[in-house]
Amino acid sequence: MEQQKKKKSHFPIRLNLLFFSVFLLFSVLILRLGFVQIVYGENFKRDLDRKEDITVSNPVPRGKLFDRHYRVIVDNVPKSAITFTNEGFSQKEMLETAGKLANLIHKNTDKVTERYKQDFWLIKNPRRADAKITMKEKDLYHAKKLTDREMYKLKLDRITGDELKEITADELEMLAIYREFTSGYKFTSQMVKNDAVSEKEFAVVSENLQSLPGVETTTDWDRAYPFENTLRSVLGNVTKSGEGLPADQLDYFLARGYSRNDRVGKSQLEMQYEDVLHGTKSKVKNITDKTGNVIETQSVLAGKKGKDLVLTINMDLQMAVDKILEEELWAAKKLPGTTLTDRAYVVLMDPRTGEVLTMSGKKIIKDNESGMVHMIDDALGTFTTTYNVGSTVKGATILTGYKTGAITAGTFFDDTGIKIKDTPIKKSYAYLGRLNEVEAIKKSSNVYMFHTAIRIGKGHYEYDQPLNFTNKMAFETIRNSFASFGLGTRTGIDLPNEQSGFKGPSKLPGYLLDLVIGQYDTYSAMQLAQYVSTIANGGNRMQPHVVKEIREPAEASNELGPVLQEINPTVLNTIDVKKEWMNRVQTGFTKVMQEPGGTAYNFFQGVSYSPAGKTGTAEAFYDGPLRSNYGKVPPPVMNLSLVSYAPSSNPEVAMAVLVPWAYEGKVDNRASLKIGRRVLDTYFQSKNK
């Protein structure tokens, strides 16, 4: 009995100890909870309520381009598109969505690289992927002698070609879609498909959006060209949705708030006026909780499409001049000596304002695959390529002679050829007698220009004796004077990549004589147009421009928005010459085209629009696409040029024609004059309609 009592007496004590321990533990827990609530409660509450604001920009359609008569040259054409926005989805979720979407649309798989296939194979076959790692390599990994990246690369390298062939066509489409999903940033919309989205695809995806998280059906845009290839090389191009920002300008655009997948102008007008055409992107704020889920979307800034550009170009006239160039080039190719002839250029400009009315270029090229030749647009060549132009520069030579005091109004020279010791005789195309500067322009005397250059160089000429100049700055004097007209310098046209031309490196006296007749330095058709405009308007070098107005985008597609900016005429410099001197050069230009004996008279006699101008023929050497077919010395060719303005008394249009490598040999095909006559006829006929 006593033993039983002793045994029973231990049980209540143990039970009490247990209850006491539980009491103590609960007391500690309550105290801890109270401490956490009182001391850290607000912090935890803030963490729970924490949100993150992420602002995302969405692109808008680009501005349109119009010609001077407000006809659309470049437009935006809407097209159906399917996009994806990564709202914080996992890799598994995106693959599942890509698989579902692949069952609804067709996706081109050309951009799926070998690496993408390898990555997908590893995701799809984790056990087989692990089996590619040896026990020794696993031990090295656990010993931290191999990194995760190195282990992954080992797996990639050991995937065989046969294993990659296990990826089915359906999986390949899914992979192509997944590639688009992962090509951008979080909360930034990525283009999944915007080319050839069928009505059925658009509809079926729209119906299944609830089961396709992140996927949206929307409207994208593409550039359209109602005038097709006319002026295409000058209008420029826009990057495609798959290209995004150009790699060589990535930092430039990112610093200006662009996204990597934005479409931007990558050449010519589209690039030059990117800031205007791009517009203002819409901005939305995505508010996420601490897990990254979007809980609210707020509009921050409504997007506004790009501003419109109204060009100075007359598209009807542009197409007509293009057609003339095509016809005359093909016609020239039928004549002897035109094996190397492959291009021609025309620029029409308003000499009072610098507005470019047309800038036409055509080039014959050969298709490497078919061997067939065809003609392409090369309007870009009017200001990006330069050539020896010949006697068209003689107006600038005479005015330079006036300015330097080398000649005065009415100075006479005999046209007998000049013979410098140990060099061939330099002469005009025929003996033209004794003449003054006006007649020298009319008949295109080379010798008159030679004597003017000798006087500028302060040299002394004697037959068959060395020619030396005491004025060591003669080349600079002439080139600087020519540049004041626009020759040998950038014209300032509002387009990128303009070339100033090649300047001959030697300063031997004989080359100075070549310089003043346009057979040493090279010039572009745009430079010739600026030069002849300067003479036409009495001495103001006008900056050529192809943009006339910048307008706000219109609400309706068939309307024009208000003018935001009008591009006013800009005088780059004024030629410092007497009015009498300019009048005499203008008279010489008029005689060239309107008086018997003028070098262009036979082509322009009797026309009603009273033209003035100057012809040019330059002895040059071929430097075109077939140059490699010839030896060290390229074949000699003749370049043809023509500058003109009309009417001569009150000019409203200036023209430059340039036909490089027009012919070989001595039979002039007169291509520049044929083109020039037809172009001016067309201009005045179209004006009178």
mmCIF file of N, CA, C and O in Angstrom, residues 310-352:
data_model
loop_
_atom_site.group_PDB
_atom_site.id
_atom_site.type_symbol
_atom_site.label_atom_id
_atom_site.label_comp_id
_atom_site.label_asym_id
_atom_site.label_seq_id
_atom_site.Cartn_x
_atom_site.Cartn_y
_atom_site.Cartn_z
ATOM 1 N N VAL A 310 5.755 67.576 -95.153
ATOM 2 C CA VAL A 310 5.380 67.961 -96.509
ATOM 3 C C VAL A 310 6.675 68.284 -97.251
ATOM 4 O O VAL A 310 7.437 69.152 -96.828
ATOM 5 N N LEU A 311 6.935 67.569 -98.319
ATOM 6 C CA LEU A 311 8.180 67.738 -99.060
ATOM 7 C C LEU A 311 8.038 68.804 -100.140
ATOM 8 O O LEU A 311 6.930 69.168 -100.539
ATOM 9 N N THR A 312 9.173 69.263 -100.616
ATOM 10 C CA THR A 312 9.207 70.231 -101.716
ATOM 11 C C THR A 312 9.048 69.538 -103.062
ATOM 12 O O THR A 312 8.851 70.190 -104.088
ATOM 13 N N ILE A 313 9.118 68.229 -103.064
ATOM 14 C CA ILE A 313 9.114 67.437 -104.299
ATOM 15 C C ILE A 313 7.735 67.454 -104.960
ATOM 16 O O ILE A 313 6.710 67.296 -104.293
ATOM 17 N N ASN A 314 7.734 67.640 -106.287
ATOM 18 C CA ASN A 314 6.526 67.484 -107.097
ATOM 19 C C ASN A 314 6.574 66.074 -107.676
ATOM 20 O O ASN A 314 7.358 65.783 -108.577
ATOM 21 N N MET A 315 5.741 65.182 -107.147
ATOM 22 C CA MET A 315 5.857 63.768 -107.532
ATOM 23 C C MET A 315 5.492 63.517 -108.994
ATOM 24 O O MET A 315 6.052 62.622 -109.625
ATOM 25 N N ASP A 316 4.557 64.285 -109.551
ATOM 26 C CA ASP A 316 4.255 64.127 -110.975
ATOM 27 C C ASP A 316 5.480 64.458 -111.813
ATOM 28 O O ASP A 316 5.834 63.737 -112.753
ATOM 29 N N LEU A 317 6.127 65.570 -111.470
ATOM 30 C CA LEU A 317 7.330 65.983 -112.181
ATOM 31 C C LEU A 317 8.465 64.984 -111.937
ATOM 32 O O LEU A 317 9.222 64.654 -112.857
ATOM 33 N N GLN A 318 8.576 64.513 -110.705
ATOM 34 C CA GLN A 318 9.606 63.527 -110.370
ATOM 35 C C GLN A 318 9.459 62.277 -111.235
ATOM 36 O O GLN A 318 10.442 61.774 -111.805
ATOM 37 N N MET A 319 8.246 61.768 -111.351
ATOM 38 C CA MET A 319 8.023 60.560 -112.152
ATOM 39 C C MET A 319 8.299 60.818 -113.626
ATOM 40 O O MET A 319 8.837 59.951 -114.320
ATOM 41 N N ALA A 320 7.943 62.015 -114.097
ATOM 42 C CA ALA A 320 8.187 62.344 -115.503
ATOM 43 C C ALA A 320 9.683 62.419 -115.793
ATOM 44 O O ALA A 320 10.160 61.911 -116.822
ATOM 45 N N VAL A 321 10.442 63.030 -114.879
ATOM 46 C CA VAL A 321 11.893 63.123 -115.069
ATOM 47 C C VAL A 321 12.527 61.737 -114.962
ATOM 48 O O VAL A 321 13.448 61.403 -115.720
ATOM 49 N N ASP A 322 12.047 60.931 -114.032
ATOM 50 C CA ASP A 322 12.539 59.557 -113.931
ATOM 51 C C ASP A 322 12.367 58.820 -115.264
ATOM 52 O O ASP A 322 13.269 58.101 -115.720
ATOM 53 N N LYS A 323 11.200 58.991 -115.853
ATOM 54 C CA LYS A 323 10.912 58.310 -117.120
ATOM 55 C C LYS A 323 11.848 58.798 -118.221
ATOM 56 O O LYS A 323 12.352 57.997 -119.031
ATOM 57 N N ILE A 324 12.102 60.107 -118.248
ATOM 58 C CA ILE A 324 13.018 60.664 -119.255
ATOM 59 C C ILE A 324 14.416 60.062 -119.092
ATOM 60 O O ILE A 324 15.058 59.658 -120.072
ATOM 61 N N LEU A 325 14.886 60.004 -117.855
ATOM 62 C CA LEU A 325 16.213 59.435 -117.613
ATOM 63 C C LEU A 325 16.282 57.977 -118.062
ATOM 64 O O LEU A 325 17.263 57.549 -118.689
ATOM 65 N N GLU A 326 15.255 57.214 -117.730
ATOM 66 C CA GLU A 326 15.235 55.811 -118.132
ATOM 67 C C GLU A 326 15.303 55.671 -119.653
ATOM 68 O O GLU A 326 16.115 54.900 -120.188
ATOM 69 N N GLU A 327 14.447 56.419 -120.347
ATOM 70 C CA GLU A 327 14.384 56.318 -121.806
ATOM 71 C C GLU A 327 15.688 56.761 -122.453
ATOM 72 O O GLU A 327 16.180 56.111 -123.393
ATOM 73 N N GLU A 328 16.266 57.854 -121.969
ATOM 74 C CA GLU A 328 17.491 58.367 -122.579
ATOM 75 C C GLU A 328 18.702 57.490 -122.259
ATOM 76 O O GLU A 328 19.613 57.356 -123.086
ATOM 77 N N LEU A 329 18.703 56.899 -121.072
ATOM 78 C CA LEU A 329 19.803 55.996 -120.741
ATOM 79 C C LEU A 329 19.766 54.741 -121.611
ATOM 80 O O LEU A 329 20.795 54.310 -122.146
ATOM 81 N N TRP A 330 18.573 54.154 -121.754
ATOM 82 C CA TRP A 330 18.459 52.975 -122.606
ATOM 83 C C TRP A 330 18.788 53.313 -124.066
ATOM 84 O O TRP A 330 19.437 52.529 -124.765
ATOM 85 N N ALA A 331 18.371 54.516 -124.498
ATOM 86 C CA ALA A 331 18.667 54.940 -125.873
ATOM 87 C C ALA A 331 20.169 55.125 -126.073
ATOM 88 O O ALA A 331 20.732 54.738 -127.103
ATOM 89 N N ALA A 332 20.833 55.707 -125.060
ATOM 90 C CA ALA A 332 22.275 55.926 -125.156
ATOM 91 C C ALA A 332 23.020 54.598 -125.235
ATOM 92 O O ALA A 332 24.028 54.470 -125.946
ATOM 93 N N LYS A 333 22.514 53.602 -124.503
ATOM 94 C CA LYS A 333 23.186 52.303 -124.482
ATOM 95 C C LYS A 333 23.189 51.615 -125.850
ATOM 96 O O LYS A 333 23.965 50.690 -126.082
ATOM 97 N N LYS A 334 22.337 52.074 -126.757
ATOM 98 C CA LYS A 334 22.291 51.497 -128.099
ATOM 99 C C LYS A 334 23.346 52.119 -129.013
ATOM 100 O O LYS A 334 23.575 51.632 -130.121
ATOM 101 N N LEU A 335 23.960 53.214 -128.557
ATOM 102 C CA LEU A 335 24.945 53.923 -129.369
ATOM 103 C C LEU A 335 26.344 53.370 -129.109
ATOM 104 O O LEU A 335 26.604 52.777 -128.057
ATOM 105 N N PRO A 336 27.266 53.562 -130.050
ATOM 106 C CA PRO A 336 28.634 53.070 -129.855
ATOM 107 C C PRO A 336 29.345 53.813 -128.730
ATOM 108 O O PRO A 336 29.043 54.984 -128.445
ATOM 109 N N GLY A 337 30.284 53.139 -128.090
ATOM 110 C CA GLY A 337 31.104 53.774 -127.058
ATOM 111 C C GLY A 337 30.426 53.908 -125.711
ATOM 112 O O GLY A 337 30.903 54.678 -124.862
ATOM 113 N N THR A 338 29.335 53.193 -125.487
ATOM 114 C CA THR A 338 28.598 53.354 -124.223
ATOM 115 C C THR A 338 28.607 52.080 -123.366
ATOM 116 O O THR A 338 27.711 51.860 -122.554
ATOM 117 N N THR A 339 29.618 51.260 -123.530
ATOM 118 C CA THR A 339 29.723 50.033 -122.735
ATOM 119 C C THR A 339 29.734 50.341 -121.241
ATOM 120 O O THR A 339 29.151 49.608 -120.436
ATOM 121 N N LEU A 340 30.385 51.435 -120.858
ATOM 122 C CA LEU A 340 30.537 51.785 -119.441
ATOM 123 C C LEU A 340 29.452 52.735 -118.943
ATOM 124 O O LEU A 340 29.393 53.031 -117.745
ATOM 125 N N THR A 341 28.618 53.213 -119.834
ATOM 126 C CA THR A 341 27.557 54.148 -119.440
ATOM 127 C C THR A 341 26.495 53.404 -118.637
ATOM 128 O O THR A 341 25.924 52.435 -119.113
ATOM 129 N N ASP A 342 26.234 53.863 -117.415
ATOM 130 C CA ASP A 342 25.261 53.124 -116.600
ATOM 131 C C ASP A 342 24.411 54.003 -115.687
ATOM 132 O O ASP A 342 23.584 53.488 -114.930
ATOM 133 N N ARG A 343 24.570 55.353 -115.742
ATOM 134 C CA ARG A 343 23.823 56.185 -114.801
ATOM 135 C C ARG A 343 23.673 57.615 -115.315
ATOM 136 O O ARG A 343 24.432 58.070 -116.176
ATOM 137 N N ALA A 344 22.685 58.302 -114.745
ATOM 138 C CA ALA A 344 22.461 59.713 -115.077
ATOM 139 C C ALA A 344 21.675 60.358 -113.941
ATOM 140 O O ALA A 344 20.903 59.687 -113.238
ATOM 141 N N TYR A 345 21.860 61.681 -113.778
ATOM 142 C CA TYR A 345 21.238 62.398 -112.660
ATOM 143 C C TYR A 345 20.659 63.732 -113.125
ATOM 144 O O TYR A 345 21.234 64.398 -113.996
ATOM 145 N N VAL A 346 19.546 64.103 -112.515
ATOM 146 C CA VAL A 346 18.923 65.408 -112.772
ATOM 147 C C VAL A 346 18.423 65.978 -111.453
ATOM 148 O O VAL A 346 17.793 65.269 -110.657
ATOM 149 N N VAL A 347 18.697 67.247 -111.226
ATOM 150 C CA VAL A 347 18.135 67.967 -110.081
ATOM 151 C C VAL A 347 17.439 69.214 -110.602
ATOM 152 O O VAL A 347 18.018 69.971 -111.391
ATOM 153 N N LEU A 348 16.202 69.419 -110.182
ATOM 154 C CA LEU A 348 15.481 70.657 -110.450
ATOM 155 C C LEU A 348 15.262 71.371 -109.131
ATOM 156 O O LEU A 348 14.808 70.764 -108.160
ATOM 157 N N MET A 349 15.567 72.665 -109.117
ATOM 158 C CA MET A 349 15.504 73.431 -107.880
ATOM 159 C C MET A 349 14.928 74.811 -108.137
ATOM 160 O O MET A 349 15.128 75.382 -109.219
ATOM 161 N N ASP A 350 14.214 75.336 -107.164
ATOM 162 C CA ASP A 350 13.765 76.724 -107.237
ATOM 163 C C ASP A 350 14.945 77.597 -106.818
ATOM 164 O O ASP A 350 15.357 77.561 -105.655
ATOM 165 N N PRO A 351 15.510 78.392 -107.735
ATOM 166 C CA PRO A 351 16.721 79.150 -107.397
ATOM 167 C C PRO A 351 16.479 80.267 -106.386
ATOM 168 O O PRO A 351 17.422 80.794 -105.798
ATOM 169 N N ARG A 352 15.210 80.606 -106.173
ATOM 170 C CA ARG A 352 14.895 81.684 -105.231
ATOM 171 C C ARG A 352 14.783 81.189 -103.798
ATOM 172 O O ARG A 352 14.992 81.952 -102.856
#
